[in-house]
Amino acid sequence: MADNNVSSTPPAENQNPNPNSNDTIDPNNSNETETSIDAIAQKVQDSMTLSKRHKFWETQPVGQFKDSGNPSLPEGPIEPPTPLSEVKQEPYNLPGPYEWITCDMDTKEMCSEVYTLLANNYVEDDENMFRFNYSKDFLQWALRPPGHYRSWHIGVRVKTSKKLVAFITGVPARIRARDTVVSMAEINFLCVHKKLRSKRLAPVMIKEVTRRVHLENIWQAAYTAGVVLPTPISTCQYWHRSLNPKKLIDVGFSRLGARMTMSRTIKLYKLPDSPITPGFRKMELHDVPAVTRLLRGYLKQFVVAPDFDEDDVEHWLLPKEDVVDSFLVESCETHDITDFCSFYTLPSTVIGNQNYSTLKAAYSYYNVSTKTPLLQLMNDALIVAKKKGYDVFNALDVMENEVFLKELKFGPGDGQLQYYLYNYRLNQTLRPSELGLVLL
Ligand code: MYA
């Protein structure tokens, strides 16, 4: 599903900040050349349409569009940490009718409130046909990894009715950028109730989560979004593999191809009944050390990737019913674990369809092939996903996924997913294949 949202920016916030927009370049004057380069950058900014200015993001320690491709800026933190005693101790001000809460995701009641907010107000595709429907079990899994902070699960309620109307979360993660492992927050589930949109609540939510992350002495973050903000480290694309083509066509997720009948389409996407690779089986608790070794070795090749230890692997990759599925290949002779594949479960609500209310989607997570060709491994992943009743298998073009996407009959989606780092500069935009990170 396309992961897009539309944000509108009030015109009052988009005044032209540059009174000198007629500067010209004099190549003979190096001092002036520098200022002139600034002037060109400024002109590029000014020439952007009003809707592309970012009143909030321009104030944040993130790569700015005007600095893109400037090799003189060093890689690494954009701002140094501030002493903890200087971090603002009180929450940011909210408009009068609202109050902050810290969400206790251990309780069923809180989980249900968050679930309901997201189920009705979270990410929709461009045509508003589908909306992500993260399950309660999924939310508990996504928000309570090893070392998580309850204070990073932030809600906004209406003071009088106590209704939950906004949400944002962080979870801790060690993420490697080139050779440096950085403690970061992974920020996700930013959501403002539909009735409260375009009131600049999102920037307050982001500032508040930033403050609470800073209080734990963490100064960097990673996040993804469907929208383009300053400035993506990489732009990725979703690909979709039909498992239940008839349903996907009936709900308008896909269309019957030219010169195709329904029965030919069903035949095209048909898969064997069971996996083909000998030794292919579900991951179990005792596999955690071997899977960790396999994954750590594999992720080394990517420019940005998580630095998983055994606790992380146990949490993020040990199968959890209807949340995350992991399979591996155990050599029949040596009993070595040679290959691994995984996907997570994220259904989408089908908005306003008479016959179907939900699409069951599997999302490719981390896959490692050392002995079994990646194509064969992922074909087995498709086979087990089909067997488990998924309608579609989605994958980003990250890591080595391009090797199998076209071959296994994935088709490109219409939305793009942008990857971002907060307060960390990389001086080159990454190709998706240089990314070893999947956020939920
Ligand atoms: S991505 C999923 C985002 N959620 C949705 O798409 C759900 C449906 N949409 C909504 O609920 C609202 O439209 C949201 C915006 C809440 C998205 N990421 O309040 P506003 C900027 C970052 O008037 P609203 C996810 O969860 C926008 O450019 N910024 O707008 C990762 C504008 O700023 P500027 C976004 O539509 C989140 C401002 O907000 C996003 O009512 C990572 C407008 O505010 C977006 N997806 O609400 C968050 N969408 O004027 C960043 C809009 O400058 C984390 N905006 O352009 C950063 C790291 C923090 C921790 C740091 C620790 C060191």
PDB file of C-alpha atoms in Angstrom, residues 92-370:
ATOM      1  CA  TYR A  92       6.062  21.278  25.418  1.00  0.00           C
ATOM      2  CA  ASN A  93       2.855  23.289  25.593  1.00  0.00           C
ATOM      3  CA  LEU A  94      -0.192  21.828  23.922  1.00  0.00           C
ATOM      4  CA  PRO A  95      -3.249  23.841  22.888  1.00  0.00           C
ATOM      5  CA  GLY A  96      -5.549  24.335  25.932  1.00  0.00           C
ATOM      6  CA  PRO A  97      -8.048  21.502  25.415  1.00  0.00           C
ATOM      7  CA  TYR A  98      -5.367  18.779  25.222  1.00  0.00           C
ATOM      8  CA  GLU A  99      -3.031  16.989  27.625  1.00  0.00           C
ATOM      9  CA  TRP A 100      -0.018  14.687  27.298  1.00  0.00           C
ATOM     10  CA  ILE A 101      -0.145  11.109  28.482  1.00  0.00           C
ATOM     11  CA  THR A 102       2.460   8.402  28.639  1.00  0.00           C
ATOM     12  CA  CYS A 103       0.881   5.275  27.211  1.00  0.00           C
ATOM     13  CA  ASP A 104       1.332   2.089  29.207  1.00  0.00           C
ATOM     14  CA  MET A 105       1.394  -0.439  26.395  1.00  0.00           C
ATOM     15  CA  ASP A 106       1.492  -3.309  28.926  1.00  0.00           C
ATOM     16  CA  THR A 107      -2.207  -2.823  29.604  1.00  0.00           C
ATOM     17  CA  LYS A 108      -4.977  -4.146  27.373  1.00  0.00           C
ATOM     18  CA  GLU A 109      -7.000  -0.944  27.833  1.00  0.00           C
ATOM     19  CA  MET A 110      -4.229   1.376  26.599  1.00  0.00           C
ATOM     20  CA  CYS A 111      -3.411  -0.957  23.724  1.00  0.00           C
ATOM     21  CA  SER A 112      -7.049  -0.914  22.664  1.00  0.00           C
ATOM     22  CA  GLU A 113      -7.206   2.891  22.730  1.00  0.00           C
ATOM     23  CA  VAL A 114      -4.065   3.170  20.615  1.00  0.00           C
ATOM     24  CA  TYR A 115      -5.318   0.454  18.293  1.00  0.00           C
ATOM     25  CA  THR A 116      -8.597   2.298  17.729  1.00  0.00           C
ATOM     26  CA  LEU A 117      -6.912   5.668  17.065  1.00  0.00           C
ATOM     27  CA  LEU A 118      -4.588   4.109  14.500  1.00  0.00           C
ATOM     28  CA  ALA A 119      -7.206   1.837  12.932  1.00  0.00           C
ATOM     29  CA  ASN A 120      -9.335   4.892  12.145  1.00  0.00           C
ATOM     30  CA  ASN A 121      -6.722   7.586  11.502  1.00  0.00           C
ATOM     31  CA  TYR A 122      -3.365   6.108  10.471  1.00  0.00           C
ATOM     32  CA  VAL A 123      -1.763   5.876   7.030  1.00  0.00           C
ATOM     33  CA  GLU A 124      -3.997   5.551   3.947  1.00  0.00           C
ATOM     34  CA  ASP A 125      -3.053   5.187   0.300  1.00  0.00           C
ATOM     35  CA  ASP A 126      -3.435   8.145  -2.087  1.00  0.00           C
ATOM     36  CA  GLU A 127      -6.947   7.126  -3.144  1.00  0.00           C
ATOM     37  CA  ASN A 128      -8.119   6.436   0.432  1.00  0.00           C
ATOM     38  CA  MET A 129      -9.030   2.862  -0.413  1.00  0.00           C
ATOM     39  CA  PHE A 130      -6.903   1.136   2.231  1.00  0.00           C
ATOM     40  CA  ARG A 131      -5.706   2.036   5.721  1.00  0.00           C
ATOM     41  CA  PHE A 132      -3.037   0.247   7.773  1.00  0.00           C
ATOM     42  CA  ASN A 133      -4.598  -1.840  10.508  1.00  0.00           C
ATOM     43  CA  TYR A 134      -1.784  -2.767  12.901  1.00  0.00           C
ATOM     44  CA  SER A 135      -3.078  -5.404  15.360  1.00  0.00           C
ATOM     45  CA  LYS A 136      -2.858  -4.923  19.128  1.00  0.00           C
ATOM     46  CA  ASP A 137      -0.372  -7.794  19.407  1.00  0.00           C
ATOM     47  CA  PHE A 138       1.712  -6.165  16.697  1.00  0.00           C
ATOM     48  CA  LEU A 139       1.717  -2.819  18.507  1.00  0.00           C
ATOM     49  CA  GLN A 140       2.826  -4.453  21.761  1.00  0.00           C
ATOM     50  CA  TRP A 141       5.604  -6.230  19.903  1.00  0.00           C
ATOM     51  CA  ALA A 142       6.700  -3.153  17.960  1.00  0.00           C
ATOM     52  CA  LEU A 143       6.771  -0.911  21.020  1.00  0.00           C
ATOM     53  CA  ARG A 144       8.329  -3.154  23.665  1.00  0.00           C
ATOM     54  CA  PRO A 145      11.722  -4.348  22.366  1.00  0.00           C
ATOM     55  CA  PRO A 146      14.631  -4.921  24.770  1.00  0.00           C
ATOM     56  CA  GLY A 147      15.438  -1.730  26.688  1.00  0.00           C
ATOM     57  CA  HIS A 148      12.314   0.168  25.568  1.00  0.00           C
ATOM     58  CA  TYR A 149      11.266   3.311  27.455  1.00  0.00           C
ATOM     59  CA  ARG A 150       7.646   3.732  28.438  1.00  0.00           C
ATOM     60  CA  SER A 151       8.153   7.522  28.346  1.00  0.00           C
ATOM     61  CA  TRP A 152       8.677   7.292  24.562  1.00  0.00           C
ATOM     62  CA  HIS A 153       5.092   6.066  23.981  1.00  0.00           C
ATOM     63  CA  ILE A 154       3.335   9.385  23.877  1.00  0.00           C
ATOM     64  CA  GLY A 155      -0.350  10.162  23.558  1.00  0.00           C
ATOM     65  CA  VAL A 156      -2.451  13.317  23.502  1.00  0.00           C
ATOM     66  CA  ARG A 157      -5.914  13.262  25.051  1.00  0.00           C
ATOM     67  CA  VAL A 158      -8.803  15.717  25.062  1.00  0.00           C
ATOM     68  CA  LYS A 159      -8.821  16.887  28.707  1.00  0.00           C
ATOM     69  CA  THR A 160     -12.602  16.762  29.111  1.00  0.00           C
ATOM     70  CA  SER A 161     -13.557  13.543  27.299  1.00  0.00           C
ATOM     71  CA  LYS A 162     -10.175  11.763  27.787  1.00  0.00           C
ATOM     72  CA  LYS A 163     -10.368  10.660  24.152  1.00  0.00           C
ATOM     73  CA  LEU A 164      -6.989   9.764  22.644  1.00  0.00           C
ATOM     74  CA  VAL A 165      -6.465  12.008  19.597  1.00  0.00           C
ATOM     75  CA  ALA A 166      -2.755  11.833  18.786  1.00  0.00           C
ATOM     76  CA  PHE A 167       0.160   9.450  19.199  1.00  0.00           C
ATOM     77  CA  ILE A 168       3.884   9.132  18.503  1.00  0.00           C
ATOM     78  CA  THR A 169       6.416   6.551  19.608  1.00  0.00           C
ATOM     79  CA  GLY A 170      10.093   5.812  19.830  1.00  0.00           C
ATOM     80  CA  VAL A 171      11.949   2.601  20.547  1.00  0.00           C
ATOM     81  CA  PRO A 172      15.689   2.314  21.132  1.00  0.00           C
ATOM     82  CA  ALA A 173      17.927   0.743  18.511  1.00  0.00           C
ATOM     83  CA  ARG A 174      21.617   0.547  17.726  1.00  0.00           C
ATOM     84  CA  ILE A 175      22.031   1.487  14.103  1.00  0.00           C
ATOM     85  CA  ARG A 176      25.291   1.377  12.214  1.00  0.00           C
ATOM     86  CA  ALA A 177      26.014   4.100   9.681  1.00  0.00           C
ATOM     87  CA  ARG A 178      29.124   3.063   7.733  1.00  0.00           C
ATOM     88  CA  ASP A 179      31.605   2.115  10.516  1.00  0.00           C
ATOM     89  CA  THR A 180      29.883   3.799  13.443  1.00  0.00           C
ATOM     90  CA  VAL A 181      27.246   2.154  15.625  1.00  0.00           C
ATOM     91  CA  VAL A 182      24.963   4.889  16.938  1.00  0.00           C
ATOM     92  CA  SER A 183      22.347   4.652  19.713  1.00  0.00           C
ATOM     93  CA  MET A 184      19.164   5.895  18.126  1.00  0.00           C
ATOM     94  CA  ALA A 185      15.432   6.084  18.559  1.00  0.00           C
ATOM     95  CA  GLU A 186      13.279   4.578  15.855  1.00  0.00           C
ATOM     96  CA  ILE A 187      10.299   6.900  15.568  1.00  0.00           C
ATOM     97  CA  ASN A 188       7.003   5.491  14.320  1.00  0.00           C
ATOM     98  CA  PHE A 189       3.193   5.638  14.581  1.00  0.00           C
ATOM     99  CA  LEU A 190       2.939   9.416  14.367  1.00  0.00           C
ATOM    100  CA  CYS A 191      -0.794   9.959  14.100  1.00  0.00           C
ATOM    101  CA  VAL A 192      -3.126  12.922  14.536  1.00  0.00           C
ATOM    102  CA  HIS A 193      -6.887  12.329  14.541  1.00  0.00           C
ATOM    103  CA  LYS A 194      -8.427  13.262  11.167  1.00  0.00           C
ATOM    104  CA  LYS A 195     -10.448  16.062  12.757  1.00  0.00           C
ATOM    105  CA  LEU A 196      -7.301  17.719  14.163  1.00  0.00           C
ATOM    106  CA  ARG A 197      -5.193  17.746  11.017  1.00  0.00           C
ATOM    107  CA  SER A 198      -3.285  20.755   9.655  1.00  0.00           C
ATOM    108  CA  LYS A 199      -3.204  22.519  13.027  1.00  0.00           C
ATOM    109  CA  ARG A 200       0.571  22.113  13.490  1.00  0.00           C
ATOM    110  CA  LEU A 201       0.135  19.448  16.180  1.00  0.00           C
ATOM    111  CA  ALA A 202       2.621  17.097  14.490  1.00  0.00           C
ATOM    112  CA  PRO A 203       5.627  19.405  15.082  1.00  0.00           C
ATOM    113  CA  VAL A 204       4.752  19.574  18.796  1.00  0.00           C
ATOM    114  CA  MET A 205       4.512  15.771  18.939  1.00  0.00           C
ATOM    115  CA  ILE A 206       7.895  15.461  17.238  1.00  0.00           C
ATOM    116  CA  LYS A 207       9.508  18.015  19.560  1.00  0.00           C
ATOM    117  CA  GLU A 208       8.099  16.241  22.604  1.00  0.00           C
ATOM    118  CA  VAL A 209       9.366  12.811  21.560  1.00  0.00           C
ATOM    119  CA  THR A 210      12.730  14.419  20.770  1.00  0.00           C
ATOM    120  CA  ARG A 211      12.864  15.924  24.274  1.00  0.00           C
ATOM    121  CA  ARG A 212      12.071  12.577  25.883  1.00  0.00           C
ATOM    122  CA  VAL A 213      14.680  10.804  23.753  1.00  0.00           C
ATOM    123  CA  HIS A 214      17.250  13.458  24.730  1.00  0.00           C
ATOM    124  CA  LEU A 215      16.436  12.833  28.412  1.00  0.00           C
ATOM    125  CA  GLU A 216      17.783   9.293  27.884  1.00  0.00           C
ATOM    126  CA  ASN A 217      20.987  10.776  26.461  1.00  0.00           C
ATOM    127  CA  ILE A 218      20.163   9.689  22.913  1.00  0.00           C
ATOM    128  CA  TRP A 219      20.639  12.263  20.141  1.00  0.00           C
ATOM    129  CA  GLN A 220      19.897  10.528  16.860  1.00  0.00           C
ATOM    130  CA  ALA A 221      16.836   8.889  15.316  1.00  0.00           C
ATOM    131  CA  ALA A 222      15.736   6.897  12.270  1.00  0.00           C
ATOM    132  CA  TYR A 223      12.291   7.035  10.673  1.00  0.00           C
ATOM    133  CA  THR A 224      10.470   6.451   7.407  1.00  0.00           C
ATOM    134  CA  ALA A 225       7.555   8.278   5.824  1.00  0.00           C
ATOM    135  CA  GLY A 226       5.601   8.376   2.588  1.00  0.00           C
ATOM    136  CA  VAL A 227       6.080  12.136   2.382  1.00  0.00           C
ATOM    137  CA  VAL A 228       9.233  13.918   1.229  1.00  0.00           C
ATOM    138  CA  LEU A 229      10.787  15.968   4.021  1.00  0.00           C
ATOM    139  CA  PRO A 230      14.291  17.403   4.417  1.00  0.00           C
ATOM    140  CA  THR A 231      16.110  15.159   3.515  1.00  0.00           C
ATOM    141  CA  PRO A 232      15.798  11.431   2.738  1.00  0.00           C
ATOM    142  CA  ILE A 233      18.921   9.295   3.072  1.00  0.00           C
ATOM    143  CA  SER A 234      17.272   6.986   0.537  1.00  0.00           C
ATOM    144  CA  THR A 235      14.072   6.688  -1.488  1.00  0.00           C
ATOM    145  CA  CYS A 236      12.694   3.180  -1.676  1.00  0.00           C
ATOM    146  CA  GLN A 237       9.842   1.563  -3.482  1.00  0.00           C
ATOM    147  CA  TYR A 238       7.350  -1.067  -2.423  1.00  0.00           C
ATOM    148  CA  TRP A 239       6.738  -4.077  -4.654  1.00  0.00           C
ATOM    149  CA  HIS A 240       3.696  -6.332  -4.343  1.00  0.00           C
ATOM    150  CA  ARG A 241       3.361 -10.029  -5.098  1.00  0.00           C
ATOM    151  CA  SER A 242      -0.240 -11.211  -5.508  1.00  0.00           C
ATOM    152  CA  LEU A 243      -1.027 -14.349  -3.553  1.00  0.00           C
ATOM    153  CA  ASN A 244      -4.818 -14.097  -3.838  1.00  0.00           C
ATOM    154  CA  PRO A 245      -5.214 -12.213  -7.127  1.00  0.00           C
ATOM    155  CA  LYS A 246      -8.993 -12.524  -7.327  1.00  0.00           C
ATOM    156  CA  LYS A 247      -9.502 -10.782  -3.994  1.00  0.00           C
ATOM    157  CA  LEU A 248      -6.870  -8.142  -4.799  1.00  0.00           C
ATOM    158  CA  ILE A 249      -8.683  -7.330  -8.024  1.00  0.00           C
ATOM    159  CA  ASP A 250     -12.123  -7.391  -6.350  1.00  0.00           C
ATOM    160  CA  VAL A 251     -11.048  -4.845  -3.707  1.00  0.00           C
ATOM    161  CA  GLY A 252      -9.306  -2.615  -6.271  1.00  0.00           C
ATOM    162  CA  PHE A 253      -5.773  -3.264  -4.976  1.00  0.00           C
ATOM    163  CA  SER A 254      -4.745  -4.530  -8.403  1.00  0.00           C
ATOM    164  CA  ARG A 255      -6.226  -4.599 -11.886  1.00  0.00           C
ATOM    165  CA  LEU A 256      -6.629  -7.364 -14.407  1.00  0.00           C
ATOM    166  CA  GLY A 257      -3.739  -6.998 -16.852  1.00  0.00           C
ATOM    167  CA  ALA A 258      -4.300  -6.254 -20.523  1.00  0.00           C
ATOM    168  CA  ARG A 259      -5.332  -9.372 -22.444  1.00  0.00           C
ATOM    169  CA  MET A 260      -5.625 -11.294 -19.175  1.00  0.00           C
ATOM    170  CA  THR A 261      -8.598 -13.233 -17.895  1.00  0.00           C
ATOM    171  CA  MET A 262      -9.201 -13.942 -14.215  1.00  0.00           C
ATOM    172  CA  SER A 263      -8.399 -17.621 -14.661  1.00  0.00           C
ATOM    173  CA  ARG A 264      -5.117 -16.882 -16.467  1.00  0.00           C
ATOM    174  CA  THR A 265      -4.215 -14.427 -13.704  1.00  0.00           C
ATOM    175  CA  ILE A 266      -4.939 -16.981 -10.988  1.00  0.00           C
ATOM    176  CA  LYS A 267      -2.779 -19.489 -12.856  1.00  0.00           C
ATOM    177  CA  LEU A 268       0.029 -16.936 -13.257  1.00  0.00           C
ATOM    178  CA  TYR A 269       0.308 -16.411  -9.495  1.00  0.00           C
ATOM    179  CA  LYS A 270      -0.225 -20.054  -8.457  1.00  0.00           C
ATOM    180  CA  LEU A 271       2.370 -21.458  -6.064  1.00  0.00           C
ATOM    181  CA  PRO A 272       3.306 -24.985  -4.956  1.00  0.00           C
ATOM    182  CA  ASP A 273       1.653 -26.317  -1.798  1.00  0.00           C
ATOM    183  CA  SER A 274       4.774 -26.566   0.318  1.00  0.00           C
ATOM    184  CA  PRO A 275       8.326 -25.175   0.400  1.00  0.00           C
ATOM    185  CA  ILE A 276      10.841 -26.734  -1.958  1.00  0.00           C
ATOM    186  CA  THR A 277      14.135 -26.304  -0.077  1.00  0.00           C
ATOM    187  CA  PRO A 278      15.178 -29.346   1.989  1.00  0.00           C
ATOM    188  CA  GLY A 279      15.669 -28.349   5.660  1.00  0.00           C
ATOM    189  CA  PHE A 280      13.358 -25.289   5.388  1.00  0.00           C
ATOM    190  CA  ARG A 281      11.599 -24.902   8.752  1.00  0.00           C
ATOM    191  CA  LYS A 282      10.196 -22.414  11.227  1.00  0.00           C
ATOM    192  CA  MET A 283      12.751 -20.638  13.439  1.00  0.00           C
ATOM    193  CA  GLU A 284      12.769 -21.754  17.109  1.00  0.00           C
ATOM    194  CA  LEU A 285      14.179 -20.265  20.332  1.00  0.00           C
ATOM    195  CA  HIS A 286      17.315 -22.456  20.216  1.00  0.00           C
ATOM    196  CA  ASP A 287      18.138 -20.989  16.771  1.00  0.00           C
ATOM    197  CA  VAL A 288      18.654 -17.469  18.156  1.00  0.00           C
ATOM    198  CA  PRO A 289      22.498 -17.644  18.410  1.00  0.00           C
ATOM    199  CA  ALA A 290      22.891 -19.110  14.904  1.00  0.00           C
ATOM    200  CA  VAL A 291      20.430 -16.654  13.340  1.00  0.00           C
ATOM    201  CA  THR A 292      22.164 -13.750  15.103  1.00  0.00           C
ATOM    202  CA  ARG A 293      25.528 -14.830  13.691  1.00  0.00           C
ATOM    203  CA  LEU A 294      24.076 -15.267  10.208  1.00  0.00           C
ATOM    204  CA  LEU A 295      22.299 -11.922  10.256  1.00  0.00           C
ATOM    205  CA  ARG A 296      25.198  -9.933  11.734  1.00  0.00           C
ATOM    206  CA  GLY A 297      27.518 -11.308   9.068  1.00  0.00           C
ATOM    207  CA  TYR A 298      25.045 -10.473   6.331  1.00  0.00           C
ATOM    208  CA  LEU A 299      24.147  -6.939   7.434  1.00  0.00           C
ATOM    209  CA  LYS A 300      27.821  -5.845   7.441  1.00  0.00           C
ATOM    210  CA  GLN A 301      27.698  -5.157   3.699  1.00  0.00           C
ATOM    211  CA  PHE A 302      25.089  -2.372   3.970  1.00  0.00           C
ATOM    212  CA  VAL A 303      25.841   1.281   4.645  1.00  0.00           C
ATOM    213  CA  VAL A 304      23.018   1.675   7.182  1.00  0.00           C
ATOM    214  CA  ALA A 305      21.815  -1.371   9.126  1.00  0.00           C
ATOM    215  CA  PRO A 306      20.771  -2.379  12.637  1.00  0.00           C
ATOM    216  CA  ASP A 307      23.395  -3.790  14.987  1.00  0.00           C
ATOM    217  CA  PHE A 308      21.375  -6.758  16.288  1.00  0.00           C
ATOM    218  CA  ASP A 309      22.460  -8.813  19.299  1.00  0.00           C
ATOM    219  CA  GLU A 310      20.841 -12.054  20.464  1.00  0.00           C
ATOM    220  CA  ASP A 311      18.237 -10.257  22.583  1.00  0.00           C
ATOM    221  CA  ASP A 312      17.199  -8.168  19.575  1.00  0.00           C
ATOM    222  CA  VAL A 313      16.977 -11.231  17.351  1.00  0.00           C
ATOM    223  CA  GLU A 314      14.890 -13.069  19.940  1.00  0.00           C
ATOM    224  CA  HIS A 315      12.516 -10.136  20.151  1.00  0.00           C
ATOM    225  CA  TRP A 316      12.333  -9.067  16.501  1.00  0.00           C
ATOM    226  CA  LEU A 317      12.652 -12.381  14.696  1.00  0.00           C
ATOM    227  CA  LEU A 318      11.390 -15.239  16.826  1.00  0.00           C
ATOM    228  CA  PRO A 319       8.009 -16.146  15.298  1.00  0.00           C
ATOM    229  CA  LYS A 320       4.943 -14.621  16.943  1.00  0.00           C
ATOM    230  CA  GLU A 321       1.550 -15.700  15.657  1.00  0.00           C
ATOM    231  CA  ASP A 322       0.100 -13.151  13.198  1.00  0.00           C
ATOM    232  CA  VAL A 323       2.904 -10.697  14.008  1.00  0.00           C
ATOM    233  CA  VAL A 324       6.222 -11.992  12.679  1.00  0.00           C
ATOM    234  CA  ASP A 325       7.148 -15.206  10.848  1.00  0.00           C
ATOM    235  CA  SER A 326      10.686 -16.502  10.414  1.00  0.00           C
ATOM    236  CA  PHE A 327      11.983 -19.539   8.610  1.00  0.00           C
ATOM    237  CA  LEU A 328      15.444 -20.917   8.119  1.00  0.00           C
ATOM    238  CA  VAL A 329      17.270 -23.599   6.240  1.00  0.00           C
ATOM    239  CA  GLU A 330      19.084 -26.173   8.357  1.00  0.00           C
ATOM    240  CA  SER A 331      21.620 -28.237   6.454  1.00  0.00           C
ATOM    241  CA  CYS A 332      20.558 -31.879   6.503  1.00  0.00           C
ATOM    242  CA  GLU A 333      24.217 -32.982   6.786  1.00  0.00           C
ATOM    243  CA  THR A 334      25.911 -30.447   9.075  1.00  0.00           C
ATOM    244  CA  HIS A 335      22.826 -29.023  10.811  1.00  0.00           C
ATOM    245  CA  ASP A 336      24.269 -25.565  10.190  1.00  0.00           C
ATOM    246  CA  ILE A 337      21.783 -22.760   9.713  1.00  0.00           C
ATOM    247  CA  THR A 338      22.605 -21.526   6.228  1.00  0.00           C
ATOM    248  CA  ASP A 339      19.696 -19.303   5.209  1.00  0.00           C
ATOM    249  CA  PHE A 340      16.951 -17.266   6.799  1.00  0.00           C
ATOM    250  CA  CYS A 341      13.829 -15.390   5.734  1.00  0.00           C
ATOM    251  CA  SER A 342      11.154 -13.473   7.611  1.00  0.00           C
ATOM    252  CA  PHE A 343       8.068 -11.332   7.163  1.00  0.00           C
ATOM    253  CA  TYR A 344       5.770  -9.359   9.422  1.00  0.00           C
ATOM    254  CA  THR A 345       1.982  -9.180   9.327  1.00  0.00           C
ATOM    255  CA  LEU A 346       0.321  -5.860   8.638  1.00  0.00           C
ATOM    256  CA  PRO A 347      -3.276  -6.041   7.424  1.00  0.00           C
ATOM    257  CA  SER A 348      -5.013  -3.089   5.834  1.00  0.00           C
ATOM    258  CA  THR A 349      -8.650  -2.161   6.244  1.00  0.00           C
ATOM    259  CA  VAL A 350     -10.446  -2.090   2.923  1.00  0.00           C
ATOM    260  CA  ILE A 351     -12.399   1.152   3.106  1.00  0.00           C
ATOM    261  CA  GLY A 352     -16.010   0.952   1.935  1.00  0.00           C
ATOM    262  CA  ASN A 353     -16.090  -2.425   0.197  1.00  0.00           C
ATOM    263  CA  GLN A 354     -19.270  -4.540   0.348  1.00  0.00           C
ATOM    264  CA  ASN A 355     -17.528  -7.903   0.266  1.00  0.00           C
ATOM    265  CA  TYR A 356     -14.243  -7.524   2.080  1.00  0.00           C
ATOM    266  CA  SER A 357     -13.152  -5.616   5.171  1.00  0.00           C
ATOM    267  CA  THR A 358      -9.452  -6.576   5.386  1.00  0.00           C
ATOM    268  CA  LEU A 359      -6.462  -7.308   3.213  1.00  0.00           C
ATOM    269  CA  LYS A 360      -3.998  -9.646   4.852  1.00  0.00           C
ATOM    270  CA  ALA A 361      -0.501  -8.501   3.871  1.00  0.00           C
ATOM    271  CA  ALA A 362       2.922  -9.980   4.653  1.00  0.00           C
ATOM    272  CA  TYR A 363       5.887  -7.568   4.570  1.00  0.00           C
ATOM    273  CA  SER A 364       9.339  -8.889   3.779  1.00  0.00           C
ATOM    274  CA  TYR A 365      11.586  -8.261   6.810  1.00  0.00           C
ATOM    275  CA  TYR A 366      15.162  -9.623   7.020  1.00  0.00           C
ATOM    276  CA  ASN A 367      16.369 -12.331   4.632  1.00  0.00           C
ATOM    277  CA  VAL A 368      19.806 -13.940   4.406  1.00  0.00           C
ATOM    278  CA  SER A 369      20.950 -16.428   1.822  1.00  0.00           C
ATOM    279  CA  THR A 370      24.331 -18.128   1.948  1.00  0.00           C
TER     280      THR A 370
END
